[in-house]
PDB file of C-alpha atoms in Angstrom:
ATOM      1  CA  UNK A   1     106.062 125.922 124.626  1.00 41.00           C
ATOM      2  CA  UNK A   2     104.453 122.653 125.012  1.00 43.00           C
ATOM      3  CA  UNK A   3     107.406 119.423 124.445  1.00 44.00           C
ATOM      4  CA  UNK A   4     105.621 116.617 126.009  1.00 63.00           C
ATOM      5  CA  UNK A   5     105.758 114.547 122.578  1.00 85.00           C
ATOM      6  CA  UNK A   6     108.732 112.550 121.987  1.00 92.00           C
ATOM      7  CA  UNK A   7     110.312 114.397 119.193  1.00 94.00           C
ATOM      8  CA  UNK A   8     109.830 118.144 120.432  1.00 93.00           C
ATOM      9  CA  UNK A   9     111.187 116.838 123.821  1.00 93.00           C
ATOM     10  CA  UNK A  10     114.671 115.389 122.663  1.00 95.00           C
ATOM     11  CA  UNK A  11     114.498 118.707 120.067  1.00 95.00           C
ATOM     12  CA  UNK A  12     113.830 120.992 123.443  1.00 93.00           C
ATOM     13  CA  UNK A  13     116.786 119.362 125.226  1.00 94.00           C
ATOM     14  CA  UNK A  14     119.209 120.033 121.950  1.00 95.00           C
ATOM     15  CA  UNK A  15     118.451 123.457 120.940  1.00 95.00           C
ATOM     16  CA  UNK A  16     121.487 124.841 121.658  1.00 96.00           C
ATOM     17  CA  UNK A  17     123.268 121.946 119.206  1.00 97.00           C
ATOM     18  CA  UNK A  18     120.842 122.255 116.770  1.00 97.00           C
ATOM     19  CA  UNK A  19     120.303 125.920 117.137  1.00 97.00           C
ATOM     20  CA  UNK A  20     116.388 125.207 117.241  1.00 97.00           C
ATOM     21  CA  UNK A  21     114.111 128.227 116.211  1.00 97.00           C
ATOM     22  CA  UNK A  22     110.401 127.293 116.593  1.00 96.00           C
ATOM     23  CA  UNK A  23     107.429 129.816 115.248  1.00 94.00           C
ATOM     24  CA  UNK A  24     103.765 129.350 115.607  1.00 95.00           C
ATOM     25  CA  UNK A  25     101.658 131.023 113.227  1.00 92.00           C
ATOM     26  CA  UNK A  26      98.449 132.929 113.833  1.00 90.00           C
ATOM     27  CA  UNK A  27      96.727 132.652 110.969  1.00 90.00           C
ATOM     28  CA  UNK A  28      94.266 130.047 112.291  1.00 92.00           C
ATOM     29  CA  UNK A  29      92.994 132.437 114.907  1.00 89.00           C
ATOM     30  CA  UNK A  30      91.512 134.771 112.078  1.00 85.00           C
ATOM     31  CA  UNK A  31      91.025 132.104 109.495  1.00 87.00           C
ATOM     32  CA  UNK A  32      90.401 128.368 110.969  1.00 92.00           C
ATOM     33  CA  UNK A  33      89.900 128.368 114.500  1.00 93.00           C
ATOM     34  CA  UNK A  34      90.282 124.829 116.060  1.00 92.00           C
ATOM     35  CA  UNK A  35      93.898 123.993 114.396  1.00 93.00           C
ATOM     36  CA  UNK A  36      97.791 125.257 114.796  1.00 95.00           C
ATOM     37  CA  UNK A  37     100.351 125.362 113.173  1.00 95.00           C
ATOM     38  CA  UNK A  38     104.043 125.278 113.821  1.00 96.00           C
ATOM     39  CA  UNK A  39     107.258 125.741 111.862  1.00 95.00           C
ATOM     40  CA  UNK A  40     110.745 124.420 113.269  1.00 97.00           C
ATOM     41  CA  UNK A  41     113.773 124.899 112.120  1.00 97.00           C
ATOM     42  CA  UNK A  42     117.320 123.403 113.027  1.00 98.00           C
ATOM     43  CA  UNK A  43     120.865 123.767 111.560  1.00 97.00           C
ATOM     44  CA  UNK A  44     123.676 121.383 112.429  1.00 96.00           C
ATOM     45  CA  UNK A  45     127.317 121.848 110.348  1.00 95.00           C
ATOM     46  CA  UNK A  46     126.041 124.540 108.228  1.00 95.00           C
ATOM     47  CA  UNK A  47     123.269 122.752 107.084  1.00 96.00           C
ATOM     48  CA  UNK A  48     119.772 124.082 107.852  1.00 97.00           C
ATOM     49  CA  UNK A  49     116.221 122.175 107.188  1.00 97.00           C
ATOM     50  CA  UNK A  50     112.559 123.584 108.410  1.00 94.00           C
ATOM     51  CA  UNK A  51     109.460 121.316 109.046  1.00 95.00           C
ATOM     52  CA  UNK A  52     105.756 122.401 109.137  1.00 94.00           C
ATOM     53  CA  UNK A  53     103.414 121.000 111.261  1.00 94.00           C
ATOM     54  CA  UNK A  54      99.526 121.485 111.313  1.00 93.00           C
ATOM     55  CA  UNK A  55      96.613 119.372 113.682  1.00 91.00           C
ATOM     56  CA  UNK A  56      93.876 119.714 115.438  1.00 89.00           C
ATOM     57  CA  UNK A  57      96.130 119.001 118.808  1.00 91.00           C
ATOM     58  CA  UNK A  58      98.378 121.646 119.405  1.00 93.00           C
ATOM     59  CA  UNK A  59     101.188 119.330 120.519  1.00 93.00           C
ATOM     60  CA  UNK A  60     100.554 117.033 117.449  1.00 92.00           C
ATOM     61  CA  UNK A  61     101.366 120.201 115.182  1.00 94.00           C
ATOM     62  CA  UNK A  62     104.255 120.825 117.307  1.00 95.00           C
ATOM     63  CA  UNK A  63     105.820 117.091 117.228  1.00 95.00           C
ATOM     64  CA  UNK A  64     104.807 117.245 113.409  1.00 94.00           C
ATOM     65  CA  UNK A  65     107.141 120.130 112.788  1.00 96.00           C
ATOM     66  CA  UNK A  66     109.529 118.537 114.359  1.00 96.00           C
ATOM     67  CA  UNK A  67     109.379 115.471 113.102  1.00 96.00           C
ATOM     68  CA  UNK A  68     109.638 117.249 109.373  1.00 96.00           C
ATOM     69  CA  UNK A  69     112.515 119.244 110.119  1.00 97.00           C
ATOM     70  CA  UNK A  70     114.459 116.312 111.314  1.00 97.00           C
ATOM     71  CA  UNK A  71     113.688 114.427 108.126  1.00 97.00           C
ATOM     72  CA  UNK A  72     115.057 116.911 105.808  1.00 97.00           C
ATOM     73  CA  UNK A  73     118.306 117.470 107.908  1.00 97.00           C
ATOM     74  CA  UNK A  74     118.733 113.841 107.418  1.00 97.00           C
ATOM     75  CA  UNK A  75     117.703 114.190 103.819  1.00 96.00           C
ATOM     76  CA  UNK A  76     120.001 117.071 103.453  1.00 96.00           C
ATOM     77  CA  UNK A  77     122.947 115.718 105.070  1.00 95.00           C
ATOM     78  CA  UNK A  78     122.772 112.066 103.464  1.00 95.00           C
ATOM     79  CA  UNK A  79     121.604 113.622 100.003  1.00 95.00           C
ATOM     80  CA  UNK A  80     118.961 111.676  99.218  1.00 94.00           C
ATOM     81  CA  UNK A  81     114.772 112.900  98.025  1.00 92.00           C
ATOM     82  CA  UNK A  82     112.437 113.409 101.141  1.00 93.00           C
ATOM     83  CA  UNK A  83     110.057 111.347  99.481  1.00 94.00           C
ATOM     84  CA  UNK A  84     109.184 108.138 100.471  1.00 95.00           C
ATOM     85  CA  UNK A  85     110.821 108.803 103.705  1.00 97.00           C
ATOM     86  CA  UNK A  86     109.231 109.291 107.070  1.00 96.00           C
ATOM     87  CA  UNK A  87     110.337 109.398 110.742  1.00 95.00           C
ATOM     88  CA  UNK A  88     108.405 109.209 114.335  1.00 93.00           C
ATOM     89  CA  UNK A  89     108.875 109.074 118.043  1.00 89.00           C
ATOM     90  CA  UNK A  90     106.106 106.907 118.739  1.00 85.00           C
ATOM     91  CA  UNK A  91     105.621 104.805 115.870  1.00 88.00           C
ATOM     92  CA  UNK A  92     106.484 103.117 113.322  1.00 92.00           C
ATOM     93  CA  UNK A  93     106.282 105.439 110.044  1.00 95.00           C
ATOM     94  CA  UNK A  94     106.717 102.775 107.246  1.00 96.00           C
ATOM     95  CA  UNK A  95     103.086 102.813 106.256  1.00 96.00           C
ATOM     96  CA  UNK A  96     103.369 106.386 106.410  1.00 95.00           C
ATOM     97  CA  UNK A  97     106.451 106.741 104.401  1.00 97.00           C
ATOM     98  CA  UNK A  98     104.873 103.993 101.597  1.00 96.00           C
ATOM     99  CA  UNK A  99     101.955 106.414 101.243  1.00 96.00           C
ATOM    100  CA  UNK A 100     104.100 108.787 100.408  1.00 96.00           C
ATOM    101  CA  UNK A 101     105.839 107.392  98.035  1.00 96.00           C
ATOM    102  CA  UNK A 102     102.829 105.526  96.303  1.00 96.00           C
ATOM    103  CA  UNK A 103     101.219 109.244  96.142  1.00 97.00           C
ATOM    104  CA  UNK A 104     103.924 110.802  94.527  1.00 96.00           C
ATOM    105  CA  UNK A 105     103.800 108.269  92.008  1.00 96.00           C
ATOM    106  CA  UNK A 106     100.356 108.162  91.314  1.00 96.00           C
ATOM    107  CA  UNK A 107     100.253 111.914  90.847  1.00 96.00           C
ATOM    108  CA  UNK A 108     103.204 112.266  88.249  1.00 95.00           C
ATOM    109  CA  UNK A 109     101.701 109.345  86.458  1.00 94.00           C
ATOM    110  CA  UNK A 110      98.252 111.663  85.878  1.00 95.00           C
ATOM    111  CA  UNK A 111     100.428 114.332  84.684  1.00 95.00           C
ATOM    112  CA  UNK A 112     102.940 112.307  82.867  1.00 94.00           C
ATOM    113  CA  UNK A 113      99.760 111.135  80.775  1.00 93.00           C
ATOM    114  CA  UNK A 114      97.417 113.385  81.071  1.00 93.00           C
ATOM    115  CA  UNK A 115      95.030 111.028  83.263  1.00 92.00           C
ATOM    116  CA  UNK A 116      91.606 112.302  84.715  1.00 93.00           C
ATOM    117  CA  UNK A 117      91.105 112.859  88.294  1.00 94.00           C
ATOM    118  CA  UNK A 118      87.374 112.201  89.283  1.00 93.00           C
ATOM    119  CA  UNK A 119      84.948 114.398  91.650  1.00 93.00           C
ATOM    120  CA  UNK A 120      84.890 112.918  94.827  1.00 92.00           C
ATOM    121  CA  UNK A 121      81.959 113.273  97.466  1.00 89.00           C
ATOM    122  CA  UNK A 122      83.102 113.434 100.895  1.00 89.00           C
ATOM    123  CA  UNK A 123      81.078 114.348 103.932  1.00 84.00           C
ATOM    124  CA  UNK A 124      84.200 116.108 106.101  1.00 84.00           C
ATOM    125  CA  UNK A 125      82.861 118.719 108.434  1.00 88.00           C
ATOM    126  CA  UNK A 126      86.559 120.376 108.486  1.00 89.00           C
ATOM    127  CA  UNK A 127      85.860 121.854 104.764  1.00 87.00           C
ATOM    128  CA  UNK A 128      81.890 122.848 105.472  1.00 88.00           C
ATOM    129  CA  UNK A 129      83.512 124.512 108.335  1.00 91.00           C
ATOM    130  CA  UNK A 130      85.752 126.527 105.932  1.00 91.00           C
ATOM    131  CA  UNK A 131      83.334 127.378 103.882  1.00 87.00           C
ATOM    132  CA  UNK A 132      81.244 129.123 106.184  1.00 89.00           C
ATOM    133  CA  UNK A 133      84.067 130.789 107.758  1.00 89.00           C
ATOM    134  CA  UNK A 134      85.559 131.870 104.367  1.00 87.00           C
ATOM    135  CA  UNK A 135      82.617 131.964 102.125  1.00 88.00           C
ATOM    136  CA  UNK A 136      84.680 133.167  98.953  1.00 87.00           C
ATOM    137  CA  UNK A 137      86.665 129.655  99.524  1.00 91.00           C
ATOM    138  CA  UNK A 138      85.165 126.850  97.447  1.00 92.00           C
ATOM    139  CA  UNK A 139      86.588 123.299  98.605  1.00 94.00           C
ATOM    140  CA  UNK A 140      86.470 120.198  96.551  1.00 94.00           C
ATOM    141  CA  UNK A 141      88.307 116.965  96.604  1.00 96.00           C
ATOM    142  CA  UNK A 142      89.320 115.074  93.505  1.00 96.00           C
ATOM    143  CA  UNK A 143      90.446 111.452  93.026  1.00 95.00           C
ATOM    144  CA  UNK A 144      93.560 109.624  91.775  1.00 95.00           C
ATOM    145  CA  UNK A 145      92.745 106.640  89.581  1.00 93.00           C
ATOM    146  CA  UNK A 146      94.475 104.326  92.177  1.00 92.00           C
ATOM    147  CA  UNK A 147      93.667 100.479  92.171  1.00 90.00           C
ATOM    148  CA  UNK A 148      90.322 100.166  94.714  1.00 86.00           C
ATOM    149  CA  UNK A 149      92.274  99.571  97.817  1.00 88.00           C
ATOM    150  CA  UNK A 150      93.927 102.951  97.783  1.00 93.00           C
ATOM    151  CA  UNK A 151      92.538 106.401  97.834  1.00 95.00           C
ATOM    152  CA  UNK A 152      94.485 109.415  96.150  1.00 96.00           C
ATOM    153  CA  UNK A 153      93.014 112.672  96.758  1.00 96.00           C
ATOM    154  CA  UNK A 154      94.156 115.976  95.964  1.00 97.00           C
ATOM    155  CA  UNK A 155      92.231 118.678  97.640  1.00 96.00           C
ATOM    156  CA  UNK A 156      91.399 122.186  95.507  1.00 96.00           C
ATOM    157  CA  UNK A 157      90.633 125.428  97.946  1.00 95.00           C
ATOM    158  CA  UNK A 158      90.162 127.885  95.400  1.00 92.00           C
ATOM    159  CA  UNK A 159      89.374 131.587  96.504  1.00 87.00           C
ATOM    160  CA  UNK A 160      86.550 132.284  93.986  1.00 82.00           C
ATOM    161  CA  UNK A 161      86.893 136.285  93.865  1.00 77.00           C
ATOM    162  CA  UNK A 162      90.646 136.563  93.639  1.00 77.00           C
ATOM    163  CA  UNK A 163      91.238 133.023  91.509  1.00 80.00           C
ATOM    164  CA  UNK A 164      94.119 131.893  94.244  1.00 87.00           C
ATOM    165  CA  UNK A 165      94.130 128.289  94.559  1.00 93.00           C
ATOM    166  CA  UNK A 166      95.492 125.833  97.179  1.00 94.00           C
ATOM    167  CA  UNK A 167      96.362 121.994  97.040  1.00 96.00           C
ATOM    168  CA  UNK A 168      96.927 119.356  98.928  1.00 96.00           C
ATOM    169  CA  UNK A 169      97.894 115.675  98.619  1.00 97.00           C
ATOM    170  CA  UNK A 170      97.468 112.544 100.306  1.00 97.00           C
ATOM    171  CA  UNK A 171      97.248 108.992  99.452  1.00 97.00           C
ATOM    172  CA  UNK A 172      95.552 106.378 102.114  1.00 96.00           C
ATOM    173  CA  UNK A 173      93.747 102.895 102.872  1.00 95.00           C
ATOM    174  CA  UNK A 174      90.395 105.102 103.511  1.00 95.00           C
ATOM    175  CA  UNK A 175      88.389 107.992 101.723  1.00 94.00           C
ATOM    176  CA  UNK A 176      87.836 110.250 104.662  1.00 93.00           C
ATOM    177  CA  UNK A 177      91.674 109.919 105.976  1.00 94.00           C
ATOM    178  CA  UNK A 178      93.038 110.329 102.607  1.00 96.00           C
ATOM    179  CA  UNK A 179      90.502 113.952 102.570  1.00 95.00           C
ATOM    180  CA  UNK A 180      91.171 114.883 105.810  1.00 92.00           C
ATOM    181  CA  UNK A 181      95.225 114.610 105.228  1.00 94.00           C
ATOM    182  CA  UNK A 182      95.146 116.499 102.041  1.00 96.00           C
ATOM    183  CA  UNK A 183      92.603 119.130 103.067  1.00 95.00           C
ATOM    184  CA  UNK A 184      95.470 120.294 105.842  1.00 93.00           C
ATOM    185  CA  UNK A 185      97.719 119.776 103.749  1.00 94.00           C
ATOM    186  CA  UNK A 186      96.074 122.943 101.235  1.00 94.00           C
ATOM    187  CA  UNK A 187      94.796 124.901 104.535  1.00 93.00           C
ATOM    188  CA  UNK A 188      98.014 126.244 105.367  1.00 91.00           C
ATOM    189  CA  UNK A 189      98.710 127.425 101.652  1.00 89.00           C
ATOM    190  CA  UNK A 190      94.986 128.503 101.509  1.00 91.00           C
ATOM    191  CA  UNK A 191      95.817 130.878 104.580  1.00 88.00           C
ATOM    192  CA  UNK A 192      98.867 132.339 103.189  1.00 85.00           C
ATOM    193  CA  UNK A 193      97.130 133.316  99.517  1.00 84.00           C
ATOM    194  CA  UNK A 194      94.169 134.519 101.752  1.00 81.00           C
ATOM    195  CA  UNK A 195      95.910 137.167 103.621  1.00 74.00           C
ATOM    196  CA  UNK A 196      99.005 139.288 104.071  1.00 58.00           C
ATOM    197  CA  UNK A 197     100.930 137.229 106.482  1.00 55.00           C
ATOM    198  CA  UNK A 198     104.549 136.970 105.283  1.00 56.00           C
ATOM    199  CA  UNK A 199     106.727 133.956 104.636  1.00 53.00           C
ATOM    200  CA  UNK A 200     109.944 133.767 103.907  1.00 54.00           C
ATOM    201  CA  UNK A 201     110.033 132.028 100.482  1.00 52.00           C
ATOM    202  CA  UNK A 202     113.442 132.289  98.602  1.00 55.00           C
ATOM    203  CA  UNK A 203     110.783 130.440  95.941  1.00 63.00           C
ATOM    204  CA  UNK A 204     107.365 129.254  95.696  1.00 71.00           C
ATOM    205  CA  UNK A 205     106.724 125.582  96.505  1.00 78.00           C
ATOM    206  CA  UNK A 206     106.827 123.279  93.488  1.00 81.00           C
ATOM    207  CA  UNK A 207     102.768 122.778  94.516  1.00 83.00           C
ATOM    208  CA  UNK A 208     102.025 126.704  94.679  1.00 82.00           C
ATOM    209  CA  UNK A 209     104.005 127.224  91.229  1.00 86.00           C
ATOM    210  CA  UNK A 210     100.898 128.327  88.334  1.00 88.00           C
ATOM    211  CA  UNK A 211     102.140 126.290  85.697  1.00 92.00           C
ATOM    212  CA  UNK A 212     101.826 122.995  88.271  1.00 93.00           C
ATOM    213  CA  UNK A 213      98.594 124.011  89.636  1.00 92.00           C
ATOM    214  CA  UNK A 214      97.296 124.737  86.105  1.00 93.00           C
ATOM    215  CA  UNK A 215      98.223 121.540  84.462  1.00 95.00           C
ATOM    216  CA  UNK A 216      96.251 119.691  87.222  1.00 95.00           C
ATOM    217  CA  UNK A 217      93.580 121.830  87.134  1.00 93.00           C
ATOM    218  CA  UNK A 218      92.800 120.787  83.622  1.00 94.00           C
ATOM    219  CA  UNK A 219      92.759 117.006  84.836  1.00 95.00           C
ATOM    220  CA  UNK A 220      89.780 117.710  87.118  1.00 94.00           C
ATOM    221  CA  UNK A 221      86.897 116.282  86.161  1.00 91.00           C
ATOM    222  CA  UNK A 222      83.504 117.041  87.503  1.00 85.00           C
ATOM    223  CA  UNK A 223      82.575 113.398  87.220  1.00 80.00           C
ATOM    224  CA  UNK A 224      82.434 111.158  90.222  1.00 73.00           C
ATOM    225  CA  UNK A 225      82.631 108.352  87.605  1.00 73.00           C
ATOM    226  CA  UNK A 226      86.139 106.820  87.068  1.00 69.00           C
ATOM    227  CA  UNK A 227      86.180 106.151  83.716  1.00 66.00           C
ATOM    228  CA  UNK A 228      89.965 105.511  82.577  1.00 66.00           C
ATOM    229  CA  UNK A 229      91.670 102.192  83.700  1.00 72.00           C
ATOM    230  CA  UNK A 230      92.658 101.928  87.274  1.00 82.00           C
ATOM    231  CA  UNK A 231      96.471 102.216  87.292  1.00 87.00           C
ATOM    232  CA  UNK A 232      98.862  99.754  88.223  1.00 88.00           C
ATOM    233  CA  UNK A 233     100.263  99.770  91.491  1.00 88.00           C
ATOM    234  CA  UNK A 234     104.219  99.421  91.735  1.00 92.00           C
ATOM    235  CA  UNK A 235     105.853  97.458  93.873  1.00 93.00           C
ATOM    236  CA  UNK A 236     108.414  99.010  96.980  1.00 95.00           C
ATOM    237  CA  UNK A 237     111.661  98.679  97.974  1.00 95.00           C
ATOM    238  CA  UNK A 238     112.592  99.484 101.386  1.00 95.00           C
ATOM    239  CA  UNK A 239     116.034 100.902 102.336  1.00 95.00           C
ATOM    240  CA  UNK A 240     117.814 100.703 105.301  1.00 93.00           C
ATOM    241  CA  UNK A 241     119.206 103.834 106.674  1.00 91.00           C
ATOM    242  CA  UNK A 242     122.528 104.536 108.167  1.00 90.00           C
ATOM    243  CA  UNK A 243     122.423 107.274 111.004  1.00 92.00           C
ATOM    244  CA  UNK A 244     126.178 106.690 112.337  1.00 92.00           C
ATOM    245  CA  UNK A 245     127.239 109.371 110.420  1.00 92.00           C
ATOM    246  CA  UNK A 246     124.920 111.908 112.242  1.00 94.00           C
ATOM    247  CA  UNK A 247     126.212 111.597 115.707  1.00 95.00           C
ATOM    248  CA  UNK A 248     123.916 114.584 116.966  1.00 95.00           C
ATOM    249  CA  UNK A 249     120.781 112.081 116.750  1.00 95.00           C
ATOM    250  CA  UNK A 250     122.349 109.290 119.004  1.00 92.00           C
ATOM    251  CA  UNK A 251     120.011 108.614 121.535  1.00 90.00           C
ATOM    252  CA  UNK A 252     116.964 110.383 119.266  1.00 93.00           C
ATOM    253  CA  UNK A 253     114.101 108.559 119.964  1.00 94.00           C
ATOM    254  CA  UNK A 254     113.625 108.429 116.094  1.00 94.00           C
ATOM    255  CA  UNK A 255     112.330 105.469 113.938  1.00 94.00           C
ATOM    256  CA  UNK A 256     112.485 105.680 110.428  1.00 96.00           C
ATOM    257  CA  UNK A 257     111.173 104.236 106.918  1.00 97.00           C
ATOM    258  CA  UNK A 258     112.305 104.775 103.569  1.00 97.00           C
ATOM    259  CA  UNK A 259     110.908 103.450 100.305  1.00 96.00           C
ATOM    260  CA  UNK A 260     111.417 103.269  96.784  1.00 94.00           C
ATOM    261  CA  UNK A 261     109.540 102.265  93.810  1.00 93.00           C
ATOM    262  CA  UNK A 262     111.262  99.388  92.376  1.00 88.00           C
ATOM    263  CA  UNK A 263     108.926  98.176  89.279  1.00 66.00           C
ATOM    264  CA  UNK A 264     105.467  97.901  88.226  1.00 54.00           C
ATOM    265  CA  UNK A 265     103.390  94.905  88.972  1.00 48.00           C
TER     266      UNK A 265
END
């Protein structure tokens, strides 16, 4: 197994602390050659957390995994939401971890009141690619009504002849990375509904749920004209986080970011 990436390196040298269990999947080889993805999961004082990772880089998938599995031990063990909060071995996540937060936000406020979400063109290769690979799959990208320097997109793989339909989220300072973030975001989930391969779900994610994938659905509007009034961006908070009290990640070479809305602008 590769571990030349920070994360999956320190991981590698604690598996027998954290009881590490790591899984590639194979679905990519039979539906989207060209990507991987990786699931981790770790347990440390009867607490147990799993991360997915998917990229184009095998490693990258890898270190992703791991990078999500650590943050919801943390968020586990300190009892706090996952969202807004980001680690990394190599970075610094905080612009990460604000995107987050910001496209949480942005989302429940379309479904809190009912807001449009607008047809947006992108030219990404990565979802022509799909489509010609999985010609029952129909791909389209829809966005958030965000203030102009921000780009929400939720991406909508629908399987045309079974009516199965994936989403993913993602919230950047760009068109094209905000697409290409949420389209692998739904490609895993697109996988799953398209074949057999089993996953052991004690329930269905709260984005895979009908009644959550049906309300948005009926906010999609085939309009690449935003016609509603851009939202209001809210301001962050940004929270320091104590690790003392997880001794197993002395050493970690883990940074982390955590933010909060605080209020409207």
């Amino acid at each position: 197994m590769a571990n030349h990436t920070p994360l999956a390196s320190w991981l590698y040298s604690k598996r027998t602390q954290l009881n590490a269990r790591f899984r590639e999947f194979n679905w990519p080889s039979r539906i989207f050659p060209g990507v991987f993805d990786f699931e981790t999961t770790i347990s440390w004082k009867g607490i147990e957390a799993n991360g997915r990772g998917v990229d184009s880089s095998r490693e990258i998938a890898l270190e992703k995994s791991v990078a999500e599995a650590i943050e919801r031990l943390i968020c586990l063990t300190l009892g706090f939401d996952s969202v807004g909060f980001a680690i990394a071995g190599t970075h610094d996540p905080s612009q990460h971890a604000k995107n987050e937060c910001l496209e949480r936000f942005f989302l429940n406020e379309h479904l809190k009141n009912g807001t449009s979400l607008y047809n947006a063109t992108v030219d990404f290769p990565e979802a022509e690619k799909l489509k010609i690979l999985a010609p029952t799959a129909e791909v389209s990208f829809y966005r958030m009504n965000t203030p102009k320097n921000l780009f929400g997109i939720s991406c909508r793989i629908h399987l045309a002849d079974s009516k199965k339909t994936s989403l993913g989220f993602a919230l950047s300072e760009t068109l094209d990375h905000a697409a290409r973030r949420s389209f692998f975001e739904a490609l895993p989930s697109f996988a799953w509904l398209a074949s057999d391969e089993k996953l052991e779900l004690n329930e269905l994610p709260w984005h895979l749920k009908t009644e959550f994938i049906e309300k948005l659905e009926s906010l999609f509007a085939e309009d690449d004209r935003l016609k509603a009034d851009q939202m209001k961006s809210p301001s962050l908070s940004s929270i320091e986080l104590d690790l003392t009290s997880l001794p197993i990640f002395e050493g970690a070479p883990i940074q982390t970011a955590r933010y909060q809305i605080a209020s409207l602008e």
